[in-house]
């Protein structure tokens, strides 16, 4: 017999009431105070309750990226307000000088110069550029968190990493610098995140999430992100072509069935960037880098070899070298293998003379490479110390990590706006001077920034090489447990950083290796992603017990 609605209601007894036999009324229970009914899901009235209800209206798959993007952007806005309109260096002043006084040169990123020219001619000036960099960084960190979710990294692990990176001065304050290295680094992070997506959304037999179909294709947006980011690597930094090539080929090898497409995408991105440097920029009247700038590292190689083995040079070669700078300066410059800028920027080094005899200097370098390849290789490895060594070199030789100081731009803008120079009367130079929203906020931010400059913490805070090795270890451990060899493609971006900086680097500037400072901590999130996972049986059975990666 089916009970009526009244019977069903009477079956629910009040707390503490005794159960009544069938057919008899229930005895009265203890008196309970009557409480006003509250709508389901309503919390305490106030701002938190409204925010909670608003958050529950957001689709589940959007909650993680929105939370990361909003949280990191709020932190980056504090940096932006403290160092308004942005942090500057000599390069920042050079960018403004090039686009306002001229001439434009492809020594620096022409694309970034164009962005600076644009914001200087609209209200807001350089503050709009640095503000845009904070939004781009927040979106990129959110994209990274979403991508790693596909490999089992929960949002509860990756979201705190993103927030810490936004708060840490080496990564958070870095976004506020007027440097081409900022968009270059963000492009490398997008390449890394897109690589994760292409791997995670194409499950393998060894590790396939329940219900996933074979050959699941990545959304079209991931392909666009990968292609544009690879192109940006070459356009924002001249040696970014090497990073794009290595990182692009790494993902092409890791994704069978898409190798031709990914190889073509990488080749096209590198080809377009190279065509811009060789053909488009000259056609637009943009000056190519000077010969002395292009071959400056070769000149320093010669100096290192001469300082250690002067007997390797003939009298004729020494005569050519003396036309550029005294032989004593070649010895002094070669005695420090960590920095080439100090040698070629010395007032006694005649750049004009070096360009006149550049072909002869190139022959001397070739001869030095043949006779003493060990010393030439030593010079390259020593200058690329920031790329491979977790520990800085001796400060006496300027081998310590070069970290930008978040100070106020000097009145002469690092010598470029000294009295009598063209930039001294350039009204656009005023956009480079700092005027924070709050002086107290600036003091707090500068104190927090300087707290990370403790030399004993340098190896973990500012050395990208340390985080490269931590990333490699985490990736290898993950691959060993999950047997997903395609994940090895994630080493492509940090390895590309190390190889390109090691090949050609003028000084141990930390900003050349900022990318691994972002990537390394996220790779560590792969380790807790292995919890609850069992390796497949030897007979091919799968005992995967992954929890929901979206939580």
Coordinates of N, CA and C in Angstrom, one line a residue, residues 20 29 67 164 304 319 373 509 548:
X20 N 6.2 5.4 16.8 CA 4.9 4.9 17.1 C 4.6 3.7 16.3
X29 N 6.4 14.5 21.4 CA 7.8 14.6 21.7 C 8.1 15.8 22.6
X67 N 39.8 32.3 -10.5 CA 40.3 32.6 -9.1 C 41.8 32.9 -9.2
X164 N 52.0 32.8 -5.0 CA 53.4 33.0 -4.5 C 54.3 33.7 -5.5
X304 N 90.1 36.5 -23.8 CA 90.3 35.4 -22.8 C 91.4 34.5 -23.3
X319 N 99.3 43.0 -33.9 CA 99.3 44.3 -34.4 C 97.9 44.7 -34.8
X373 N 90.9 25.6 -28.6 CA 89.4 25.5 -28.4 C 89.0 25.4 -26.9
X509 N 73.1 38.3 -16.0 CA 71.9 39.0 -15.6 C 70.8 37.9 -15.3
X548 N 39.5 13.3 -9.0 CA 39.1 14.4 -9.9 C 40.2 15.5 -10.0

